[in-house]
mmCIF file of C-alpha atoms in Angstrom:
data_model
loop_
_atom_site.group_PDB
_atom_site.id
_atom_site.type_symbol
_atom_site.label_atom_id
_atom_site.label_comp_id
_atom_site.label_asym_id
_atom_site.label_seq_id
_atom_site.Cartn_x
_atom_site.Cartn_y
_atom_site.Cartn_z
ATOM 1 C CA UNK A 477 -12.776 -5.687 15.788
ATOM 2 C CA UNK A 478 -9.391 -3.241 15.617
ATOM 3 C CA UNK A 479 -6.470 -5.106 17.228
ATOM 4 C CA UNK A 480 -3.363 -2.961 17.619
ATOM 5 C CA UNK A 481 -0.073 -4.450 17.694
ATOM 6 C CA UNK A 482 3.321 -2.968 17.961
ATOM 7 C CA UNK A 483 6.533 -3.918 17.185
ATOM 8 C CA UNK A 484 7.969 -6.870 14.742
ATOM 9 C CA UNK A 485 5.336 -9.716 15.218
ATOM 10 C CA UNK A 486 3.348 -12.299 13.357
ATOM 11 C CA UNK A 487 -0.163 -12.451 12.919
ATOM 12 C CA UNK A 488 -1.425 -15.798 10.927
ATOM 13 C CA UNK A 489 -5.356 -15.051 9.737
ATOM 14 C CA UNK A 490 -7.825 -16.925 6.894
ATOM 15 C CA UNK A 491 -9.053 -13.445 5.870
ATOM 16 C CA UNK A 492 -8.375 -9.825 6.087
ATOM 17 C CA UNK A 493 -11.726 -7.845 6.122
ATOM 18 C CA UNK A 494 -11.945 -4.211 6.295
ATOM 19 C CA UNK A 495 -15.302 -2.010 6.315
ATOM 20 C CA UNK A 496 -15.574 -0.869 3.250
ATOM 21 C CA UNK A 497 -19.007 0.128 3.216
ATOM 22 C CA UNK A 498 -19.828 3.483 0.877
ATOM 23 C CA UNK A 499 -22.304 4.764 3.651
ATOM 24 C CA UNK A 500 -19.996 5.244 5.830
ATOM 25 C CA UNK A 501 -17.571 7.085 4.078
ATOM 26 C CA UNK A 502 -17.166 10.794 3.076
ATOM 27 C CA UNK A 503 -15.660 10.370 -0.670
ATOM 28 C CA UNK A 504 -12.637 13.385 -0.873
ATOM 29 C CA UNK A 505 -12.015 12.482 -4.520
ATOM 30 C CA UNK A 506 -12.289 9.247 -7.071
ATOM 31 C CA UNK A 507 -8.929 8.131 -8.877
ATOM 32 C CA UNK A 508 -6.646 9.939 -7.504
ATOM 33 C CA UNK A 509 -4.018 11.384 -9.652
ATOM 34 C CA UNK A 510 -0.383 9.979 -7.845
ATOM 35 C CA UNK A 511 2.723 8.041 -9.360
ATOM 36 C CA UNK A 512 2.633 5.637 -6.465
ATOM 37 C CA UNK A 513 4.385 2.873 -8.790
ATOM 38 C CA UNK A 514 7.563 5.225 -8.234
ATOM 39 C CA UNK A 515 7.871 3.731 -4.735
ATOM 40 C CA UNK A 516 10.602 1.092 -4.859
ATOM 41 C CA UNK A 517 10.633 -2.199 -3.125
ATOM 42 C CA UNK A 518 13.042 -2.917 -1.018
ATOM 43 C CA UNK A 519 14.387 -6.407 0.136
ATOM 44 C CA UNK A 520 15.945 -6.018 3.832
ATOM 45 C CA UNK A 521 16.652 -7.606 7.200
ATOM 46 C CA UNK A 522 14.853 -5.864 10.715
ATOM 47 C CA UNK A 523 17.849 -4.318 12.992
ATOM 48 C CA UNK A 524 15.473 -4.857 15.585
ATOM 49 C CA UNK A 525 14.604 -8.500 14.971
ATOM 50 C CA UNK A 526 15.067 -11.331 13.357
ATOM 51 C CA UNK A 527 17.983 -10.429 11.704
ATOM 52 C CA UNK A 528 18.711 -13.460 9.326
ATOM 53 C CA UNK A 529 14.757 -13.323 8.039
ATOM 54 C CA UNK A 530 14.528 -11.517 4.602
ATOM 55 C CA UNK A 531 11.589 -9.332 3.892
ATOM 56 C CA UNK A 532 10.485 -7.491 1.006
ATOM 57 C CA UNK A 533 7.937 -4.348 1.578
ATOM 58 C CA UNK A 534 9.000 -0.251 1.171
ATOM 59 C CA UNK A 535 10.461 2.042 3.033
ATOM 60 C CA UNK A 536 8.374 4.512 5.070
ATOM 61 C CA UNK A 537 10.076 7.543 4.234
ATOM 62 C CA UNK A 538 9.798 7.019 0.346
ATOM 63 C CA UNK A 539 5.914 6.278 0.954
ATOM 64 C CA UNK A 540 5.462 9.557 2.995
ATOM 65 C CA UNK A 541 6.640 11.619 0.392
ATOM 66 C CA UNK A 542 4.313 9.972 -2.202
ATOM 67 C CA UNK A 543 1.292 9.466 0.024
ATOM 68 C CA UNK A 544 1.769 10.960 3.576
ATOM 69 C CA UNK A 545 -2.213 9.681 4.083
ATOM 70 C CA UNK A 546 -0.536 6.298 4.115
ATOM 71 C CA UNK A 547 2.260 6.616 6.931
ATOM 72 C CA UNK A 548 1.898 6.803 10.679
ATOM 73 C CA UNK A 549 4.278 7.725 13.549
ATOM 74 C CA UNK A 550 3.881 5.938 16.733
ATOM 75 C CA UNK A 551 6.514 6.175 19.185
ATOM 76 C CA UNK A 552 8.894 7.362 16.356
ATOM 77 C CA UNK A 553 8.434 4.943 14.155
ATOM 78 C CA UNK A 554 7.095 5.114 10.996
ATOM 79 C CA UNK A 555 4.567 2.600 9.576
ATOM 80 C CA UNK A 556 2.617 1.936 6.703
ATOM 81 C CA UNK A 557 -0.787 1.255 5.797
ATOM 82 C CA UNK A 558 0.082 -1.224 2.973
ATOM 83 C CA UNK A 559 -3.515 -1.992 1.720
ATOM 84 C CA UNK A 560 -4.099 1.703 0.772
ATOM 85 C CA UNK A 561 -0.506 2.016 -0.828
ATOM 86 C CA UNK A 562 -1.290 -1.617 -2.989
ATOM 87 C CA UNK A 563 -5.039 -0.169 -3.899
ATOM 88 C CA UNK A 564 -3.335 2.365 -5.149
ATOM 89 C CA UNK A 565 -0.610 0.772 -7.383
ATOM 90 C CA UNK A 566 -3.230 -1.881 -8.644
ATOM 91 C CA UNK A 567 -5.428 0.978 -10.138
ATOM 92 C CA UNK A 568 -2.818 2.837 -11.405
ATOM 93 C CA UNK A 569 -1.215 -0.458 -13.534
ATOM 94 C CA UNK A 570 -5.131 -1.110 -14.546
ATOM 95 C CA UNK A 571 -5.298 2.158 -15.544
ATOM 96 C CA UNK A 572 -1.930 2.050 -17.643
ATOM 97 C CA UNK A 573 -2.979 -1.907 -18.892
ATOM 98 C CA UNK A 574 -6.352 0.097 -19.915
ATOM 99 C CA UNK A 575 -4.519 2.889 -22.048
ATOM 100 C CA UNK A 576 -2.037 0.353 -23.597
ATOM 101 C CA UNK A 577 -4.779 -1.774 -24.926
ATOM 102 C CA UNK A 578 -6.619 1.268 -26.296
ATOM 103 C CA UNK A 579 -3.263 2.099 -28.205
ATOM 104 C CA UNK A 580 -3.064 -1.457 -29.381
ATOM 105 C CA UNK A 581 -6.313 -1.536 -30.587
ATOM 106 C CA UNK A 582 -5.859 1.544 -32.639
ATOM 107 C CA UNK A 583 -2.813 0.614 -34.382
ATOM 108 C CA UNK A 584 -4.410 -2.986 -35.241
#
């Protein structure tokens, strides 16, 4: 079931499940060609909460112009959709892990 929550928050779950099934999904393209591992982490403090907790995560802005898809704007504020920004970074290292153990392999 979609729960919505603004603002700074804490949700505490087992499991994170989203509907991934293929049937219901119109496929726009497969592998993606983007340099999302160009999108720097930042480590920060929220203005807007608790201001002595340190986070880690990346700013919207940067993510937007990478992969717009992956940033919304509700009430002005940007947010991001941080499972489709990690899918993406996790096939793009297995991609390069792939190519650098194809190189290794040839030069063995």
């Amino acid at each position: 079931f979609p729960v919505t929550i603004y603002g700074s928050g804490n949700i505490t779950a087992n499991a994170y499940y989203e509907s991934s099934d293929i049937r219901f999904k119109n496929v726009l393209e497969t592998n993606p060609k983007l340099d999302v591992l160009g999108i720097d982490v930042i480590k920060f403090t929220r203005i807007d909460g608790d201001k002595d907790l340190i986070r880690f995560g990346y700013s919207a802005q940067q993510v937007q112009n990478v992969i717009p898809e992956a940033v919304v704007s509700r009430d002005g504020e940007l947010t991001v959709n941080y499972s489709d920004v990690h899918t993406l970074k996790i096939a793009e290292l297995e991609k390069r892990i792939a190519e650098l153990e194809l190189r290794l392999k040839s030069s063995i």
